[in-house]
Amino acid sequence: MKDTINIGDTKEMLCEMLAIPSVSGDEGALSDYIAQKLRDAGAECVRQQIVDGDRRNVFAEVTGSLPGKTILLTGHMDTVEAGDGWTVNPFAGTERDGRIYGRGANDMKAGIAIILQTVSTCVRNRGRLRGKIVVAFVCDEEAYSEGVLCAIKEGNIHADFGIAAEPEYHHAVIGSCGKVLIRAVAHGKAAHAAEAESGINAINEMSKFLSVLERVPLQTSEVMPAQPYITLRVRGGSNRYSMVVPDSCEALISKHTVPGETPEKIIVDLQRAVQREKLHASFEFAVEKPFYPSFLLNDNLEEICRLRHIFEEVTGEELKLVCSDGVSDNNHWSTIGGIPSVCFGPGGKGLHQSDEWVSTEQMENVLEVYLRFFLEDEE
């Protein structure tokens, strides 16, 4: 297997991708680069899907000569802004001391490079490839996950199992909390501020409601702790100075969810909080985008067990299984997409920070794990 591992080309592709900025909303150039790399590698069914404007998902397939399952390899092309505070050029792909630096090196262009190298190697070794590889690179994971939702809605991505090359190395993520964004609106009654008692101040009512959020009962789970309510924004009153008791106030509330916790239950809990506090304003609650359903995979799935076994063979370490308190595109692949998917890929440090880097040793190990996962050993 060692003779099939080309970490040099993998690192070169990573550096080339780091030189292509791909902040959420501007993934077009990177999408074109990836699509051409897949064509050059000899992948099948290479195509791009318009998500919005110049934003395009990329899909491809590789069919092996041996019977086997269909496996999705996936990742997101977008990054956050580079920001300030870098000691190296965030778009130069600087390599030193076993690290490659750049915006997106860790999250997750190194993972994309590994998938591209896996595809290229498997194309050249179709006689040893089990089943089929389906590749999906998507836009917008750092924002609203519109890319993966667009891919799922199209209905052409089918697989038995999925691996997202996210920066999760010493453990594989087999479950995740969900995320619900709630828009709460308090409706009061306008009045002259000199006669405030004749009105209902919607801002005051909203402040009372928000102050009791920490007392709203939270659903628990055996695999992750209860997740609190987080107020993100409050708006109310006139944009200009006005001696009017505000009759409307709006709050945006984020709530991560544990497996089994639904948006419907959350709204019921919030309505009960309003009733318990005997608030005078009337309240409306609505679910806004983005919404991520929670998920939890069976840790005895054949593919998960195989991944753990190969990781131990390659590294001599145990690949632990964890549930994440963050969300990713796998929340959608594993639920509405119908493809049970884990996160496993090379990691480093500086996620969404300056001087982001990825470990070249982890890149090489993950590439070997991927190739062993797909390719039969040579006799």
GROMACS .gro file of C-alpha atoms in nm:
model
  379
    1MET     CA    1   0.000   0.000   0.000
    2LYS     CA    2   0.287   0.239   0.077
    3ASP     CA    3   0.386   0.256  -0.289
    4THR     CA    4   0.043   0.402  -0.379
    5ILE     CA    5   0.065   0.690  -0.128
    6ASN     CA    6   0.167   1.013  -0.299
    7ILE     CA    7   0.180   1.271  -0.024
    8GLY     CA    8   0.392   1.505  -0.238
    9ASP     CA    9   0.119   1.560  -0.495
   10THR     CA   10  -0.136   1.585  -0.213
   11LYS     CA   11   0.056   1.867  -0.046
   12GLU     CA   12   0.101   2.040  -0.380
   13MET     CA   13  -0.275   2.034  -0.444
   14LEU     CA   14  -0.336   2.171  -0.096
   15CYS     CA   15  -0.100   2.464  -0.157
   16GLU     CA   16  -0.261   2.534  -0.493
   17MET     CA   17  -0.605   2.543  -0.328
   18LEU     CA   18  -0.480   2.767  -0.047
   19ALA     CA   19  -0.383   3.018  -0.316
   20ILE     CA   20  -0.749   3.029  -0.428
   21PRO     CA   21  -0.954   3.226  -0.172
   22SER     CA   22  -1.294   3.060  -0.121
   23VAL     CA   23  -1.477   3.246   0.152
   24SER     CA   24  -1.844   3.145   0.180
   25GLY     CA   25  -2.022   3.302  -0.114
   26ASP     CA   26  -1.713   3.301  -0.337
   27GLU     CA   27  -1.640   2.932  -0.404
   28GLY     CA   28  -1.662   2.948  -0.784
   29ALA     CA   29  -1.289   2.952  -0.867
   30LEU     CA   30  -1.210   2.667  -0.629
   31SER     CA   31  -1.502   2.468  -0.767
   32ASP     CA   32  -1.354   2.501  -1.118
   33TYR     CA   33  -1.010   2.395  -0.995
   34ILE     CA   34  -1.147   2.084  -0.824
   35ALA     CA   35  -1.364   1.985  -1.120
   36GLN     CA   36  -1.061   2.002  -1.351
   37LYS     CA   37  -0.850   1.796  -1.110
   38LEU     CA   38  -1.119   1.528  -1.105
   39ARG     CA   39  -1.134   1.525  -1.487
   40ASP     CA   40  -0.755   1.506  -1.511
   41ALA     CA   41  -0.758   1.213  -1.269
   42GLY     CA   42  -0.999   1.021  -1.490
   43ALA     CA   43  -1.298   1.026  -1.257
   44GLU     CA   44  -1.641   0.951  -1.403
   45CYS     CA   45  -1.950   1.171  -1.420
   46VAL     CA   46  -1.766   1.490  -1.322
   47ARG     CA   47  -2.013   1.777  -1.311
   48GLN     CA   48  -2.085   2.103  -1.135
   49GLN     CA   49  -2.417   2.205  -0.987
   50ILE     CA   50  -2.513   2.571  -0.957
   51VAL     CA   51  -2.605   2.655  -0.599
   52ASP     CA   52  -2.643   3.029  -0.642
   53GLY     CA   53  -2.484   3.271  -0.886
   54ASP     CA   54  -2.118   3.174  -0.928
   55ARG     CA   55  -2.130   2.915  -0.650
   56ARG     CA   56  -2.107   2.555  -0.773
   57ASN     CA   57  -2.098   2.215  -0.605
   58VAL     CA   58  -1.875   1.950  -0.765
   59PHE     CA   59  -1.966   1.582  -0.806
   60ALA     CA   60  -1.781   1.281  -0.948
   61GLU     CA   61  -1.772   0.900  -0.930
   62VAL     CA   62  -1.518   0.619  -0.948
   63THR     CA   63  -1.646   0.266  -1.011
   64GLY     CA   64  -1.429  -0.025  -0.907
   65SER     CA   65  -1.391  -0.371  -1.058
   66LEU     CA   66  -1.468  -0.552  -0.733
   67PRO     CA   67  -1.812  -0.581  -0.570
   68GLY     CA   68  -1.874  -0.353  -0.277
   69LYS     CA   69  -2.077  -0.073  -0.132
   70THR     CA   70  -2.108   0.285  -0.252
   71ILE     CA   71  -1.919   0.526  -0.028
   72LEU     CA   72  -1.957   0.905  -0.027
   73LEU     CA   73  -1.642   1.114   0.016
   74THR     CA   74  -1.737   1.472   0.089
   75GLY     CA   75  -1.613   1.808   0.206
   76HIS     CA   76  -1.691   2.178   0.193
   77MET     CA   77  -1.500   2.420  -0.027
   78ASP     CA   78  -1.573   2.740   0.163
   79THR     CA   79  -1.367   2.898   0.439
   80VAL     CA   80  -1.411   3.187   0.678
   81GLU     CA   81  -1.238   3.520   0.609
   82ALA     CA   82  -0.861   3.525   0.660
   83GLY     CA   83  -0.880   3.806   0.914
   84ASP     CA   84  -0.582   3.977   1.079
   85GLY     CA   85  -0.293   3.861   1.295
   86TRP     CA   86  -0.117   3.624   1.055
   87THR     CA   87   0.262   3.582   1.073
   88VAL     CA   88   0.263   3.411   0.731
   89ASN     CA   89   0.078   3.477   0.407
   90PRO     CA   90  -0.262   3.304   0.453
   91PHE     CA   91  -0.273   3.220   0.081
   92ALA     CA   92   0.086   3.102   0.023
   93GLY     CA   93   0.075   2.748   0.164
   94THR     CA   94   0.387   2.790   0.377
   95GLU     CA   95   0.533   2.456   0.489
   96ARG     CA   96   0.763   2.427   0.788
   97ASP     CA   97   0.819   2.192   1.082
   98GLY     CA   98   0.568   1.936   0.958
   99ARG     CA   99   0.292   2.191   0.911
  100ILE     CA  100   0.129   2.366   0.616
  101TYR     CA  101  -0.010   2.709   0.698
  102GLY     CA  102  -0.295   2.891   0.527
  103ARG     CA  103  -0.660   2.989   0.552
  104GLY     CA  104  -0.849   2.666   0.509
  105ALA     CA  105  -0.544   2.439   0.551
  106ASN     CA  106  -0.705   2.272   0.850
  107ASP     CA  107  -1.071   2.343   0.772
  108MET     CA  108  -1.077   2.176   0.527
  109LYS     CA  109  -0.867   2.202   0.212
  110ALA     CA  110  -0.623   1.936   0.337
  111GLY     CA  111  -0.919   1.698   0.352
  112ILE     CA  112  -1.020   1.796  -0.003
  113ALA     CA  113  -0.666   1.732  -0.125
  114ILE     CA  114  -0.671   1.386   0.034
  115ILE     CA  115  -1.002   1.303  -0.134
  116LEU     CA  116  -0.866   1.420  -0.470
  117GLN     CA  117  -0.554   1.206  -0.424
  118THR     CA  118  -0.768   0.910  -0.316
  119VAL     CA  119  -0.976   0.944  -0.633
  120SER     CA  120  -0.666   0.969  -0.853
  121THR     CA  121  -0.508   0.661  -0.693
  122CYS     CA  122  -0.829   0.456  -0.707
  123VAL     CA  123  -0.878   0.540  -1.077
  124ARG     CA  124  -0.531   0.398  -1.148
  125ASN     CA  125  -0.610   0.091  -0.938
  126ARG     CA  126  -0.968   0.012  -1.040
  127GLY     CA  127  -0.889  -0.360  -1.038
  128ARG     CA  128  -0.839  -0.336  -0.660
  129LEU     CA  129  -1.125  -0.094  -0.590
  130ARG     CA  130  -1.428  -0.227  -0.405
  131GLY     CA  131  -1.767  -0.085  -0.499
  132LYS     CA  132  -1.804   0.279  -0.596
  133ILE     CA  133  -1.680   0.611  -0.468
  134VAL     CA  134  -1.917   0.907  -0.496
  135VAL     CA  135  -1.752   1.247  -0.447
  136ALA     CA  136  -1.939   1.561  -0.341
  137PHE     CA  137  -1.769   1.892  -0.270
  138VAL     CA  138  -2.018   2.154  -0.153
  139CYS     CA  139  -2.050   2.525  -0.085
  140ASP     CA  140  -2.161   2.724   0.218
  141GLU     CA  141  -2.091   2.491   0.513
  142GLU     CA  142  -1.953   2.783   0.711
  143ALA     CA  143  -2.282   2.972   0.670
  144TYR     CA  144  -2.616   2.805   0.594
  145SER     CA  145  -2.515   2.470   0.434
  146GLU     CA  146  -2.699   2.568   0.117
  147GLY     CA  147  -2.459   2.354  -0.086
  148VAL     CA  148  -2.537   2.024   0.078
  149LEU     CA  149  -2.908   2.104   0.088
  150CYS     CA  150  -2.899   2.179  -0.285
  151ALA     CA  151  -2.719   1.850  -0.351
  152ILE     CA  152  -2.970   1.650  -0.146
  153LYS     CA  153  -3.269   1.825  -0.301
  154GLU     CA  154  -3.149   1.733  -0.650
  155GLY     CA  155  -3.180   1.368  -0.544
  156ASN     CA  156  -2.888   1.221  -0.740
  157ILE     CA  157  -2.646   1.144  -0.457
  158HIS     CA  158  -2.689   0.791  -0.322
  159ALA     CA  159  -2.450   0.599  -0.101
  160ASP     CA  160  -2.442   0.337   0.175
  161PHE     CA  161  -2.202   0.532   0.395
  162GLY     CA  162  -2.019   0.863   0.396
  163ILE     CA  163  -1.690   1.008   0.517
  164ALA     CA  164  -1.644   1.384   0.544
  165ALA     CA  165  -1.274   1.474   0.554
  166GLU     CA  166  -1.328   1.732   0.829
  167PRO     CA  167  -1.035   1.797   1.070
  168GLU     CA  168  -1.125   1.519   1.314
  169TYR     CA  169  -0.820   1.294   1.347
  170HIS     CA  170  -0.785   1.122   1.685
  171HIS     CA  171  -1.156   1.051   1.688
  172ALA     CA  172  -1.434   1.005   1.436
  173VAL     CA  173  -1.753   1.205   1.484
  174ILE     CA  174  -2.052   0.968   1.462
  175GLY     CA  175  -2.316   1.202   1.599
  176SER     CA  176  -2.382   1.566   1.655
  177CYS     CA  177  -2.616   1.804   1.826
  178GLY     CA  178  -2.857   1.988   1.602
  179LYS     CA  179  -2.920   2.360   1.579
  180VAL     CA  180  -3.246   2.553   1.580
  181LEU     CA  181  -3.268   2.928   1.523
  182ILE     CA  182  -3.580   3.079   1.677
  183ARG     CA  183  -3.723   3.422   1.595
  184ALA     CA  184  -3.925   3.547   1.892
  185VAL     CA  185  -4.153   3.849   1.852
  186ALA     CA  186  -4.324   4.025   2.142
  187HIS     CA  187  -4.637   4.225   2.050
  188GLY     CA  188  -4.723   4.498   2.299
  189LYS     CA  189  -4.939   4.809   2.283
  190ALA     CA  190  -4.822   5.153   2.173
  191ALA     CA  191  -4.886   5.456   2.394
  192HIS     CA  192  -4.739   5.796   2.464
  193ALA     CA  193  -4.431   5.752   2.682
  194ALA     CA  194  -4.574   6.005   2.928
  195GLU     CA  195  -4.864   5.766   2.982
  196ALA     CA  196  -4.668   5.439   2.972
  197GLU     CA  197  -4.918   5.263   3.197
  198SER     CA  198  -5.176   5.274   2.916
  199GLY     CA  199  -4.952   5.073   2.685
  200ILE     CA  200  -4.760   4.746   2.693
  201ASN     CA  201  -4.386   4.792   2.643
  202ALA     CA  202  -4.277   4.511   2.411
  203ILE     CA  203  -3.908   4.565   2.490
  204ASN     CA  204  -3.968   4.531   2.863
  205GLU     CA  205  -4.177   4.221   2.805
  206MET     CA  206  -3.907   4.067   2.585
  207SER     CA  207  -3.642   4.141   2.848
  208LYS     CA  208  -3.852   3.959   3.109
  209PHE     CA  209  -3.888   3.663   2.875
  210LEU     CA  210  -3.516   3.646   2.793
  211SER     CA  211  -3.426   3.666   3.161
  212VAL     CA  212  -3.607   3.339   3.232
  213LEU     CA  213  -3.466   3.140   2.939
  214GLU     CA  214  -3.206   2.982   3.164
  215ARG     CA  215  -3.490   2.836   3.371
  216VAL     CA  216  -3.664   2.669   3.077
  217PRO     CA  217  -3.627   2.288   3.121
  218LEU     CA  218  -3.367   2.141   2.885
  219GLN     CA  219  -3.387   1.799   2.723
  220THR     CA  220  -3.099   1.569   2.815
  221SER     CA  221  -2.928   1.285   2.630
  222GLU     CA  222  -2.701   0.997   2.724
  223VAL     CA  223  -2.449   1.095   2.457
  224MET     CA  224  -2.424   1.472   2.506
  225PRO     CA  225  -2.513   1.732   2.769
  226ALA     CA  226  -2.825   1.947   2.757
  227GLN     CA  227  -2.780   2.251   2.530
  228PRO     CA  228  -2.872   2.603   2.651
  229TYR     CA  229  -3.061   2.888   2.482
  230ILE     CA  230  -2.834   3.164   2.348
  231THR     CA  231  -2.974   3.509   2.267
  232LEU     CA  232  -2.799   3.642   1.956
  233ARG     CA  233  -2.983   3.967   1.885
  234VAL     CA  234  -3.258   4.194   2.019
  235ARG     CA  235  -3.430   4.470   1.823
  236GLY     CA  236  -3.721   4.693   1.921
  237GLY     CA  237  -3.862   5.044   1.917
  238SER     CA  238  -3.836   5.315   1.656
  239ASN     CA  239  -3.518   5.371   1.455
  240ARG     CA  240  -3.556   5.743   1.534
  241TYR     CA  241  -3.612   5.914   1.866
  242SER     CA  242  -3.979   5.883   1.952
  243MET     CA  243  -4.178   5.922   2.273
  244VAL     CA  244  -4.380   5.611   2.199
  245VAL     CA  245  -4.399   5.295   2.408
  246PRO     CA  246  -4.265   5.030   2.165
  247ASP     CA  247  -4.533   4.786   2.058
  248SER     CA  248  -4.296   4.533   1.903
  249CYS     CA  249  -3.965   4.370   1.994
  250GLU     CA  250  -3.783   4.088   1.817
  251ALA     CA  251  -3.514   3.850   1.946
  252LEU     CA  252  -3.307   3.590   1.765
  253ILE     CA  253  -3.235   3.285   1.982
  254SER     CA  254  -3.004   2.995   1.899
  255LYS     CA  255  -3.055   2.652   2.053
  256HIS     CA  256  -2.835   2.351   1.994
  257THR     CA  257  -3.036   2.032   2.031
  258VAL     CA  258  -2.961   1.684   2.158
  259PRO     CA  259  -3.076   1.373   1.968
  260GLY     CA  260  -3.454   1.351   1.986
  261GLU     CA  261  -3.508   1.721   2.064
  262THR     CA  262  -3.730   1.878   1.798
  263PRO     CA  263  -3.809   2.238   1.697
  264GLU     CA  264  -4.176   2.172   1.777
  265LYS     CA  265  -4.091   2.076   2.136
  266ILE     CA  266  -3.869   2.382   2.177
  267ILE     CA  267  -4.146   2.617   2.066
  268VAL     CA  268  -4.390   2.450   2.306
  269ASP     CA  269  -4.139   2.496   2.590
  270LEU     CA  270  -4.099   2.865   2.507
  271GLN     CA  271  -4.475   2.920   2.490
  272ARG     CA  272  -4.509   2.758   2.833
  273ALA     CA  273  -4.243   2.994   2.970
  274VAL     CA  274  -4.449   3.292   2.851
  275GLN     CA  275  -4.757   3.150   3.023
  276ARG     CA  276  -4.572   3.077   3.349
  277GLU     CA  277  -4.439   3.431   3.371
  278LYS     CA  278  -4.784   3.578   3.298
  279LEU     CA  279  -4.635   3.823   3.052
  280HIS     CA  280  -4.866   4.093   2.917
  281ALA     CA  281  -4.735   4.097   2.559
  282SER     CA  282  -4.834   3.826   2.315
  283PHE     CA  283  -4.546   3.621   2.172
  284GLU     CA  284  -4.488   3.453   1.838
  285PHE     CA  285  -4.212   3.196   1.773
  286ALA     CA  286  -4.088   3.077   1.434
  287VAL     CA  287  -3.800   2.858   1.316
  288GLU     CA  288  -3.554   3.040   1.087
  289LYS     CA  289  -3.263   2.925   0.872
  290PRO     CA  290  -3.022   2.763   0.931
  291PHE     CA  291  -3.174   2.450   1.083
  292TYR     CA  292  -2.965   2.138   1.150
  293PRO     CA  293  -3.126   1.816   1.274
  294SER     CA  294  -2.931   1.621   1.535
  295PHE     CA  295  -2.813   1.269   1.454
  296LEU     CA  296  -2.642   0.968   1.609
  297LEU     CA  297  -2.508   0.668   1.415
  298ASN     CA  298  -2.487   0.309   1.531
  299ASP     CA  299  -2.126   0.264   1.641
  300ASN     CA  300  -2.137  -0.098   1.525
  301LEU     CA  301  -2.187  -0.009   1.158
  302GLU     CA  302  -1.958  -0.225   0.945
  303GLU     CA  303  -1.791   0.078   0.783
  304ILE     CA  304  -1.723   0.247   1.117
  305CYS     CA  305  -1.564  -0.070   1.254
  306ARG     CA  306  -1.353  -0.102   0.938
  307LEU     CA  307  -1.238   0.259   0.963
  308ARG     CA  308  -1.133   0.211   1.326
  309HIS     CA  309  -0.945  -0.109   1.246
  310ILE     CA  310  -0.751   0.050   0.959
  311PHE     CA  311  -0.668   0.360   1.165
  312GLU     CA  312  -0.519   0.140   1.437
  313GLU     CA  313  -0.318  -0.054   1.178
  314VAL     CA  314  -0.177   0.267   1.029
  315THR     CA  315  -0.113   0.468   1.347
  316GLY     CA  316  -0.100   0.216   1.630
  317GLU     CA  317  -0.363   0.427   1.808
  318GLU     CA  318  -0.729   0.376   1.885
  319LEU     CA  319  -0.976   0.580   1.681
  320LYS     CA  320  -1.227   0.693   1.938
  321LEU     CA  321  -1.589   0.764   1.852
  322VAL     CA  322  -1.744   1.088   1.975
  323CYS     CA  323  -2.054   1.303   1.948
  324SER     CA  324  -1.990   1.667   1.862
  325ASP     CA  325  -2.141   1.974   2.023
  326GLY     CA  326  -2.103   2.153   1.688
  327VAL     CA  327  -2.284   2.106   1.357
  328SER     CA  328  -2.161   2.026   1.006
  329ASP     CA  329  -2.297   1.914   0.669
  330ASN     CA  330  -2.310   1.561   0.810
  331ASN     CA  331  -2.617   1.666   1.008
  332HIS     CA  332  -2.793   1.684   0.671
  333TRP     CA  333  -2.624   1.392   0.494
  334SER     CA  334  -2.707   1.159   0.784
  335THR     CA  335  -3.072   1.263   0.819
  336ILE     CA  336  -3.256   1.403   0.518
  337GLY     CA  337  -2.981   1.276   0.285
  338GLY     CA  338  -3.019   0.919   0.411
  339ILE     CA  339  -2.642   0.856   0.410
  340PRO     CA  340  -2.494   0.772   0.753
  341SER     CA  341  -2.179   0.985   0.755
  342VAL     CA  342  -1.885   1.036   0.989
  343CYS     CA  343  -1.625   1.311   1.013
  344PHE     CA  344  -1.265   1.190   0.986
  345GLY     CA  345  -0.973   1.376   0.835
  346PRO     CA  346  -0.637   1.545   0.903
  347GLY     CA  347  -0.619   1.811   1.171
  348GLY     CA  348  -0.397   2.082   1.309
  349LYS     CA  349  -0.474   2.409   1.485
  350GLY     CA  350  -0.597   2.761   1.425
  351LEU     CA  351  -0.952   2.673   1.325
  352HIS     CA  352  -1.111   3.006   1.220
  353GLN     CA  353  -0.806   3.183   1.366
  354SER     CA  354  -0.484   3.336   1.235
  355ASP     CA  355  -0.190   3.108   1.144
  356GLU     CA  356  -0.419   2.813   1.072
  357TRP     CA  357  -0.220   2.498   0.995
  358VAL     CA  358  -0.258   2.128   0.921
  359SER     CA  359  -0.023   1.845   1.016
  360THR     CA  360   0.152   1.683   0.719
  361GLU     CA  361   0.197   1.363   0.920
  362GLN     CA  362  -0.177   1.343   0.977
  363MET     CA  363  -0.236   1.412   0.608
  364GLU     CA  364  -0.017   1.117   0.514
  365ASN     CA  365  -0.179   0.888   0.770
  366VAL     CA  366  -0.533   0.982   0.667
  367LEU     CA  367  -0.449   0.929   0.301
  368GLU     CA  368  -0.321   0.581   0.383
  369VAL     CA  369  -0.636   0.506   0.586
  370TYR     CA  370  -0.858   0.615   0.297
  371LEU     CA  371  -0.668   0.407   0.042
  372ARG     CA  372  -0.672   0.098   0.261
  373PHE     CA  373  -1.044   0.151   0.315
  374PHE     CA  374  -1.113   0.135  -0.058
  375LEU     CA  375  -0.841  -0.080  -0.214
  376GLU     CA  376  -0.779  -0.453  -0.177
  377ASP     CA  377  -0.419  -0.541  -0.089
  378GLU     CA  378  -0.207  -0.658  -0.377
  379GLU     CA  379  -0.134  -1.030  -0.367
   0.00000   0.00000   0.00000
